[in-house]
PDB file of C-alpha atoms in Angstrom:
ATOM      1  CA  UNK A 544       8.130 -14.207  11.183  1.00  0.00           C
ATOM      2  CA  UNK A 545       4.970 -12.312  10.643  1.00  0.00           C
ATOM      3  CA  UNK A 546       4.812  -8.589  10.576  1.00  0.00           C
ATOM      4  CA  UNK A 547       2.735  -6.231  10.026  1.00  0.00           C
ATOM      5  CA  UNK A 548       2.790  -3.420   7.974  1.00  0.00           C
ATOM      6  CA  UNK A 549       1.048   0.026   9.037  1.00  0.00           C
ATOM      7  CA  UNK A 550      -0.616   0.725   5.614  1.00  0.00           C
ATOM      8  CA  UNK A 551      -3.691  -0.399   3.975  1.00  0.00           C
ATOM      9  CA  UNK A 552      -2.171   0.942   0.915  1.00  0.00           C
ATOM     10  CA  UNK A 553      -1.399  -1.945  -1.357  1.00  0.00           C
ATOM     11  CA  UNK A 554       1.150  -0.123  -3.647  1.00  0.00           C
ATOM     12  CA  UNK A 555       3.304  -0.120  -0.334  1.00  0.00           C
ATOM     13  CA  UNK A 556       2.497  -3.671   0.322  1.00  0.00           C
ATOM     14  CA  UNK A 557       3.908  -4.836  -2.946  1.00  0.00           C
ATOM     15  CA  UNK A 558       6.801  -2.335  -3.521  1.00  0.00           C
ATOM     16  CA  UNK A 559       8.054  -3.805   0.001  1.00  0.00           C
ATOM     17  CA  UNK A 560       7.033  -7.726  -0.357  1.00  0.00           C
ATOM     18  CA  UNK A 561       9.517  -7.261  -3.710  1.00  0.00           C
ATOM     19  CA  UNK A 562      12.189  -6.161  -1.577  1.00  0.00           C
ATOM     20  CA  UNK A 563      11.817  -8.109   1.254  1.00  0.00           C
ATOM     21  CA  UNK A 564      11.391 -11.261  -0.077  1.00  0.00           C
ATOM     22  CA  UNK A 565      14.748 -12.338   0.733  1.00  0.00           C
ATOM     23  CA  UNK A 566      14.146 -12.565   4.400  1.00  0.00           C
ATOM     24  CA  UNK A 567      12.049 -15.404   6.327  1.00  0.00           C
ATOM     25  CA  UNK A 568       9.811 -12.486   6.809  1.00  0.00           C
ATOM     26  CA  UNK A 569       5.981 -12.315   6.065  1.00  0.00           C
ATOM     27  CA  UNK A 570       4.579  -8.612   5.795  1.00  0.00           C
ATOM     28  CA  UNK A 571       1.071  -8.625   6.133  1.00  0.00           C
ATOM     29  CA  UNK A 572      -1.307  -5.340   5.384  1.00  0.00           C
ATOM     30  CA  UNK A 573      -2.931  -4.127   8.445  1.00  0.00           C
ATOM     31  CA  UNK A 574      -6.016  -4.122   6.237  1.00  0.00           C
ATOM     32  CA  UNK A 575      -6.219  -8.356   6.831  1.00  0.00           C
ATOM     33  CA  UNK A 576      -7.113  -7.148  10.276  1.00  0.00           C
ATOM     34  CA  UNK A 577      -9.613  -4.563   9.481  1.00  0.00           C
ATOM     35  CA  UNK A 578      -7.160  -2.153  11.198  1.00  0.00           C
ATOM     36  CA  UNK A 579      -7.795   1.599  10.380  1.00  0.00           C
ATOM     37  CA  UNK A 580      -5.614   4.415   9.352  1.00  0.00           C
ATOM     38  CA  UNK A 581      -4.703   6.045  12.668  1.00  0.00           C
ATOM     39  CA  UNK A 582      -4.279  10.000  12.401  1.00  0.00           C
ATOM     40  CA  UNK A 583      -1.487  10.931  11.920  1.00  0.00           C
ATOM     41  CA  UNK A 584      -0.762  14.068  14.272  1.00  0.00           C
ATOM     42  CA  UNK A 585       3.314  14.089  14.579  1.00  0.00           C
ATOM     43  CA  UNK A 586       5.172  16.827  12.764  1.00  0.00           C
ATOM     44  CA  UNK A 587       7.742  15.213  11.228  1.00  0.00           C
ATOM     45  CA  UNK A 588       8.266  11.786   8.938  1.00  0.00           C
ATOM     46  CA  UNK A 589       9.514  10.212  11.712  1.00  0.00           C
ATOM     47  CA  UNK A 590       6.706  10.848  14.362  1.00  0.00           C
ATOM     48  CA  UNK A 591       4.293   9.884  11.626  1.00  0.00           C
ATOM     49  CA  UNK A 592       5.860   6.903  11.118  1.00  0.00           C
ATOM     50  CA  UNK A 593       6.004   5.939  14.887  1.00  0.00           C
ATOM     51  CA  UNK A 594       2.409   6.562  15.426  1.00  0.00           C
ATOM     52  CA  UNK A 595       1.124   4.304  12.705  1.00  0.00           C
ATOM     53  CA  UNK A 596       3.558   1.416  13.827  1.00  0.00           C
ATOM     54  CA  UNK A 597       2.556   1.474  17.117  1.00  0.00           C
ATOM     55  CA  UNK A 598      -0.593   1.646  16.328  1.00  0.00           C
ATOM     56  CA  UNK A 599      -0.710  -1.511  14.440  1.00  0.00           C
ATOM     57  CA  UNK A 600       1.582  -3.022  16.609  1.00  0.00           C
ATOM     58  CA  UNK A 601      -1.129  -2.542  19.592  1.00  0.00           C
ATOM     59  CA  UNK A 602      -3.612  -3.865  17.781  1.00  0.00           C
ATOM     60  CA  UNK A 603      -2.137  -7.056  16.433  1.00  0.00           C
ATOM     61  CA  UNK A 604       0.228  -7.417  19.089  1.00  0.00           C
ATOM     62  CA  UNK A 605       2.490  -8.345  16.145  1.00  0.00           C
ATOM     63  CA  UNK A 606       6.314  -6.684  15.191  1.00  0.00           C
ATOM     64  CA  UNK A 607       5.163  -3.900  13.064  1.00  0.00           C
ATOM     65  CA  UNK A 608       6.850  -1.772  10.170  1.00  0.00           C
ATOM     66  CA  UNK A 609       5.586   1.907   9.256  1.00  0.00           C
ATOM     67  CA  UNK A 610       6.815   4.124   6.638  1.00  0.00           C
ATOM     68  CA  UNK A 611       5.830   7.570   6.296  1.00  0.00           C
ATOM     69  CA  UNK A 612       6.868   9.678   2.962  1.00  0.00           C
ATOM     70  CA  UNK A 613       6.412  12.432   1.040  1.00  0.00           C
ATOM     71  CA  UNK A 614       7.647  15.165  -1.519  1.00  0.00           C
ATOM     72  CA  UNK A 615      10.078  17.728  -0.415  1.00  0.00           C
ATOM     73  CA  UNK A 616       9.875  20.941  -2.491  1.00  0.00           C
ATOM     74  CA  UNK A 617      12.579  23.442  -2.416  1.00  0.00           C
ATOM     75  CA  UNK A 618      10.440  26.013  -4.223  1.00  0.00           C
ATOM     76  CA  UNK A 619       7.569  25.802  -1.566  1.00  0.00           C
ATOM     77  CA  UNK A 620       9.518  25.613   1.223  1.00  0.00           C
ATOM     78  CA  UNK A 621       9.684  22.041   1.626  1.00  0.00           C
ATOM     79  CA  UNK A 622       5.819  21.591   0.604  1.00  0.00           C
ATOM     80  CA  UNK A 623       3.901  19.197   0.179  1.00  0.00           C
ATOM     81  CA  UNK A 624       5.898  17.403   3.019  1.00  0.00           C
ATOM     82  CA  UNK A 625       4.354  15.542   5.663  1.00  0.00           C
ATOM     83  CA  UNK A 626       0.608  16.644   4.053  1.00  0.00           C
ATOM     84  CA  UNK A 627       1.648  14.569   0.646  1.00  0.00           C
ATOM     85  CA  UNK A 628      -0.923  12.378   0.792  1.00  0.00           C
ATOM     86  CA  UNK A 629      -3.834  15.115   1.558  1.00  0.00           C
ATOM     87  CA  UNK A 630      -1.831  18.278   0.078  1.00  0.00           C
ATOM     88  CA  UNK A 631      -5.278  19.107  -2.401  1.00  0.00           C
ATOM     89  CA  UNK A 632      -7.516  17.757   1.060  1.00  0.00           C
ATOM     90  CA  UNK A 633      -7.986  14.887   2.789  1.00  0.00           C
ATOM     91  CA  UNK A 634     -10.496  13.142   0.126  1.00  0.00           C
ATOM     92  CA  UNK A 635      -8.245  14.812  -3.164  1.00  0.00           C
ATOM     93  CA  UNK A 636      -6.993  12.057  -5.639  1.00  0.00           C
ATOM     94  CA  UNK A 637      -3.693  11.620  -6.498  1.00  0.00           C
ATOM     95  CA  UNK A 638      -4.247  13.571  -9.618  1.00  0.00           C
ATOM     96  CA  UNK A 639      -5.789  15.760  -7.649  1.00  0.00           C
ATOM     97  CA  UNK A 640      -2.574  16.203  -5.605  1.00  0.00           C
ATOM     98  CA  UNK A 641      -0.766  16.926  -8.583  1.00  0.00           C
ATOM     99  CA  UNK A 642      -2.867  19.335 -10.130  1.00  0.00           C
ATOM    100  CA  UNK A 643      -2.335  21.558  -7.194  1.00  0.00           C
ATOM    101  CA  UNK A 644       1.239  20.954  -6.827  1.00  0.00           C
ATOM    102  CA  UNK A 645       2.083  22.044 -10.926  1.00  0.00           C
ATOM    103  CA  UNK A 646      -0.325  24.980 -10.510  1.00  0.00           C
ATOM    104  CA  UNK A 647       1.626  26.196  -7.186  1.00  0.00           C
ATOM    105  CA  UNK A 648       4.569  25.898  -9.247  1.00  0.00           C
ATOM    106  CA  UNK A 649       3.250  27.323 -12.798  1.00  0.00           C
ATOM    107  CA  UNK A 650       5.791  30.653 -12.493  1.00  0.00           C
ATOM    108  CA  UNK A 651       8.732  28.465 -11.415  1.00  0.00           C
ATOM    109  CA  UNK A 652      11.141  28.123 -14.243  1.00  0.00           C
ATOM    110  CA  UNK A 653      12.886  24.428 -14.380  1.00  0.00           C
ATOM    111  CA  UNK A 654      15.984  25.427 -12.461  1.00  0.00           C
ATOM    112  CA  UNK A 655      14.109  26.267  -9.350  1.00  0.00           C
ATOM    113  CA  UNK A 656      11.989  22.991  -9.618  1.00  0.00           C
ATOM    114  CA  UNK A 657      14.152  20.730  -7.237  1.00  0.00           C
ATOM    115  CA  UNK A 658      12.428  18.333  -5.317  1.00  0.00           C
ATOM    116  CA  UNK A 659      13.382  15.194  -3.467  1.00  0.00           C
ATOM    117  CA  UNK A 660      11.315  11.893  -2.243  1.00  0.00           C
ATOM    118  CA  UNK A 661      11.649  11.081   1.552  1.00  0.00           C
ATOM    119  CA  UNK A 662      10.494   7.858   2.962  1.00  0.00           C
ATOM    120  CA  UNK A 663      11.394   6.926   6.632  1.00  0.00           C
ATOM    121  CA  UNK A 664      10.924   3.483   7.416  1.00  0.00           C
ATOM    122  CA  UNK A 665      10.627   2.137  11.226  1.00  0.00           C
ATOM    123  CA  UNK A 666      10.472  -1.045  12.941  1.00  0.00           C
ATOM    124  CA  UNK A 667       8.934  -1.984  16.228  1.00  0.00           C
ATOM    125  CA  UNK A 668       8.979  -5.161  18.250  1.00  0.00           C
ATOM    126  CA  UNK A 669       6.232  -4.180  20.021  1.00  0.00           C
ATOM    127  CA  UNK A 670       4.114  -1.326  20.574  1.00  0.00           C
ATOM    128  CA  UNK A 671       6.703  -0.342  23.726  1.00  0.00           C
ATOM    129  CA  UNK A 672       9.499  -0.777  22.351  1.00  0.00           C
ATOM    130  CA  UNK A 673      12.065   1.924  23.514  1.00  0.00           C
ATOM    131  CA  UNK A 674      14.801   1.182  20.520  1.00  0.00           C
ATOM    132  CA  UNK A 675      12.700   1.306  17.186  1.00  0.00           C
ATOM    133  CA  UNK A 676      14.738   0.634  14.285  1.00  0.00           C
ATOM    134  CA  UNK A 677      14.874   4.087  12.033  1.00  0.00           C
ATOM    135  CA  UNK A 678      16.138   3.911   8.058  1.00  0.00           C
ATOM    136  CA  UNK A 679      15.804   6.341   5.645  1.00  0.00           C
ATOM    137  CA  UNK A 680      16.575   7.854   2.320  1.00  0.00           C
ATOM    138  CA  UNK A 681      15.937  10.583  -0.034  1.00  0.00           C
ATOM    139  CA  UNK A 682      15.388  10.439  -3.689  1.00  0.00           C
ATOM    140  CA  UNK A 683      16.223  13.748  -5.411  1.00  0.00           C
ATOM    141  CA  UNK A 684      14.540  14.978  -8.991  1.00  0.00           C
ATOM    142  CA  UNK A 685      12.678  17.948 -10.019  1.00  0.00           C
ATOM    143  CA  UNK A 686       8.987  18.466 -10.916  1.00  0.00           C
ATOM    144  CA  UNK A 687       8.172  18.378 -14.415  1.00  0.00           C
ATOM    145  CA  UNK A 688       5.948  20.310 -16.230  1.00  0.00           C
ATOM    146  CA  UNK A 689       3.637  18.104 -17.360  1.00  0.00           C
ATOM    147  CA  UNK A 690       2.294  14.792 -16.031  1.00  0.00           C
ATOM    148  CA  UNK A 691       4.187  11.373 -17.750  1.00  0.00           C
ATOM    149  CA  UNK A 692       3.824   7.496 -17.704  1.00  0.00           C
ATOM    150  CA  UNK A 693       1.330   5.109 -15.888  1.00  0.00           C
ATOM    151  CA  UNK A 694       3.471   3.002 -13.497  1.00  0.00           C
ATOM    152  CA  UNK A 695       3.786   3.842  -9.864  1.00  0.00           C
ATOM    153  CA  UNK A 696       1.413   6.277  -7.725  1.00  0.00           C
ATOM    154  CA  UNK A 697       0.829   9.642  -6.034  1.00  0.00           C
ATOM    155  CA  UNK A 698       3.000  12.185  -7.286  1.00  0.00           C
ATOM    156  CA  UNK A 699       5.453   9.764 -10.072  1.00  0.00           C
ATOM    157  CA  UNK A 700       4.111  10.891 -12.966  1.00  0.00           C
ATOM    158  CA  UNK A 701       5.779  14.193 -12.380  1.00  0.00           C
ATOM    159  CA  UNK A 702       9.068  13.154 -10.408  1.00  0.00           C
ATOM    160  CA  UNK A 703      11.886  13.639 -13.066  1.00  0.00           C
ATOM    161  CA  UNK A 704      14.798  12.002 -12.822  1.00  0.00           C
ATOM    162  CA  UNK A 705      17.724  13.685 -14.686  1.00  0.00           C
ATOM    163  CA  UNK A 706      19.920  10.416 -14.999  1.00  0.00           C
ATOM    164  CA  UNK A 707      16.973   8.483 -16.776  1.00  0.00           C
ATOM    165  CA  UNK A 708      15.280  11.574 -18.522  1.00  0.00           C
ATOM    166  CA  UNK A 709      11.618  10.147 -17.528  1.00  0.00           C
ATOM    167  CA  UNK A 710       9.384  10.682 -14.653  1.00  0.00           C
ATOM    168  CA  UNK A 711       9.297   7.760 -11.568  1.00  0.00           C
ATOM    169  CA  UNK A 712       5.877   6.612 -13.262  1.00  0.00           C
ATOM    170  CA  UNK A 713       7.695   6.138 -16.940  1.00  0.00           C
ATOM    171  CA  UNK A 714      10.330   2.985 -14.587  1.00  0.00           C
ATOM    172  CA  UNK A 715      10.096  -0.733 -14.611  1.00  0.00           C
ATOM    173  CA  UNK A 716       9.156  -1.441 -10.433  1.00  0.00           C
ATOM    174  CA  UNK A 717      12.724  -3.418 -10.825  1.00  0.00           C
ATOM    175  CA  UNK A 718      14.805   0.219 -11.497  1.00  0.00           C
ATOM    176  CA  UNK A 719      12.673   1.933  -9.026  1.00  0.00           C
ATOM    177  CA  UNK A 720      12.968   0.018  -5.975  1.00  0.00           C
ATOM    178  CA  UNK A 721      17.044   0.833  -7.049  1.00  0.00           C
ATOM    179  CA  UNK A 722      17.019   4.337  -7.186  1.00  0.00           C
ATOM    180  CA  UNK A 723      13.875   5.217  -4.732  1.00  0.00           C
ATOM    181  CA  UNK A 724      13.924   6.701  -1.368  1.00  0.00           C
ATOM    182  CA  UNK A 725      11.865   4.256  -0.197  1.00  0.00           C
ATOM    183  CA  UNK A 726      14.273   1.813  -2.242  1.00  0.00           C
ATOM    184  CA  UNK A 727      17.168   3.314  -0.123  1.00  0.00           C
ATOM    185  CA  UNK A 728      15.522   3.161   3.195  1.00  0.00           C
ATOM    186  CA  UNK A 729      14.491  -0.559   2.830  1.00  0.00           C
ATOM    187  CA  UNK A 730      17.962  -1.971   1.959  1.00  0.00           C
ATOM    188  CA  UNK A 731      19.197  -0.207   5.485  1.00  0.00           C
ATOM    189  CA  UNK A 732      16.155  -1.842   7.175  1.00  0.00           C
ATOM    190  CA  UNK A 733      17.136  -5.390   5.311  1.00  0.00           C
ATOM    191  CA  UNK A 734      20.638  -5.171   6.478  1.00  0.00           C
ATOM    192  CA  UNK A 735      19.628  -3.943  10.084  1.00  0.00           C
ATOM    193  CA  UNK A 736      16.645  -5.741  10.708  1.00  0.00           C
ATOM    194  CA  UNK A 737      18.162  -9.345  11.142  1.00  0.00           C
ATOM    195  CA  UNK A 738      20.587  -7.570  13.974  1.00  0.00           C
ATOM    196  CA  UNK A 739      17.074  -5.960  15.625  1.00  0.00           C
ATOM    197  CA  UNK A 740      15.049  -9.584  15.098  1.00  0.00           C
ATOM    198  CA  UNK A 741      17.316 -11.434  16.885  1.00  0.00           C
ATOM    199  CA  UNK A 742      19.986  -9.435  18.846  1.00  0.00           C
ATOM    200  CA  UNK A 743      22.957 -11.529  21.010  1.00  0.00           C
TER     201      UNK A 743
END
């Protein structure tokens, strides 16, 4: 079955293909057909994540599969959040994310820098569908000091993980997909989505 996914980000695309492989599933980018980001207005992951499924799913009139994700910050009241991915403004790299996030937190002292990763994942049949299939999951760390390893994207190179004593972007993809939220919301969606494909 062909579905699509709601991203033209390709560091999605292959983190997912890795873990979906398993299935007789084919996730194709929205970007093979030329779709564009939709705005994303909701105020939570979840509306986010609803909005840029159904927006694909509309326009391909294919199943479609959405994530929406972000960095939780206990220290800044939950900040960067839902804005993640334009926290330093909507054309900011993602070093330019980070730069702003360690300056906000300069005066915080490493106790006080907890932080988790939230990824909700959501499946549509079609762009009406009234039961869309919801996973999620939640990665916890803190927020290092300085910025660490080359693997991964947006904010990885300063997601420290006490168990493994190195930032996200310092893991193999293999022990990441493990341990990551979006890790964690995928294996719910793997185990539900047969159940949602096909239901008796």
């Amino acid at each position: 079955m062909k579905i699509v996914l709601a991203s033209n980000n390709q560091n999605k695309l292959q983190e997912l293909n890795a873990l979906i492989r398993k299935l007789p599933i084919k996730l194709v980018s929205q970007a093979a057909f030329n779709i564009s980001e939709i705005e994303e207005t909701g105020l939570t992951f979840v509306e986010n994540a609803l909005i840029k499924a159904r927006h694909a799913s509309r326009t391909t009139g294919l199943p479609a599969i959405a994530d929406d994700s972000g960095l939780v910050v206990s220290a800044l009241n939950g900040a960067p959040g839902i804005y993640s991915a334009r926290y330093a403004g909507d054309n900011a790299t993602s070093h330019d994310h980070i730069k702003k996030l360690l300056a906000e937190l300069k005066d915080i002292p490493d106790q006080d820098r907890h932080a988790y990763f939230y990824c909700v994942l959501v499946c549509l049949l079609c762009e009406q569908d009234p039961i869309p299939l919801i996973c999620d999951g939640k990665w916890h760390g803190s927020i290092s000091h300085q910025i660490k390893g080359n693997k991964g994207f947006g904010y990885d190179p300063v997601f420290y993980i006490p168990s493994k004593k190195k930032t996200a972007a310092q893991l193999s993809l293999t022990i990441k997909n493990k341990m990551s939220h979006r890790g964690m919301a995928l294996q719910q969606l793997l185990h539900r989505l047969p159940e949602k494909l096909c239901p008796r």
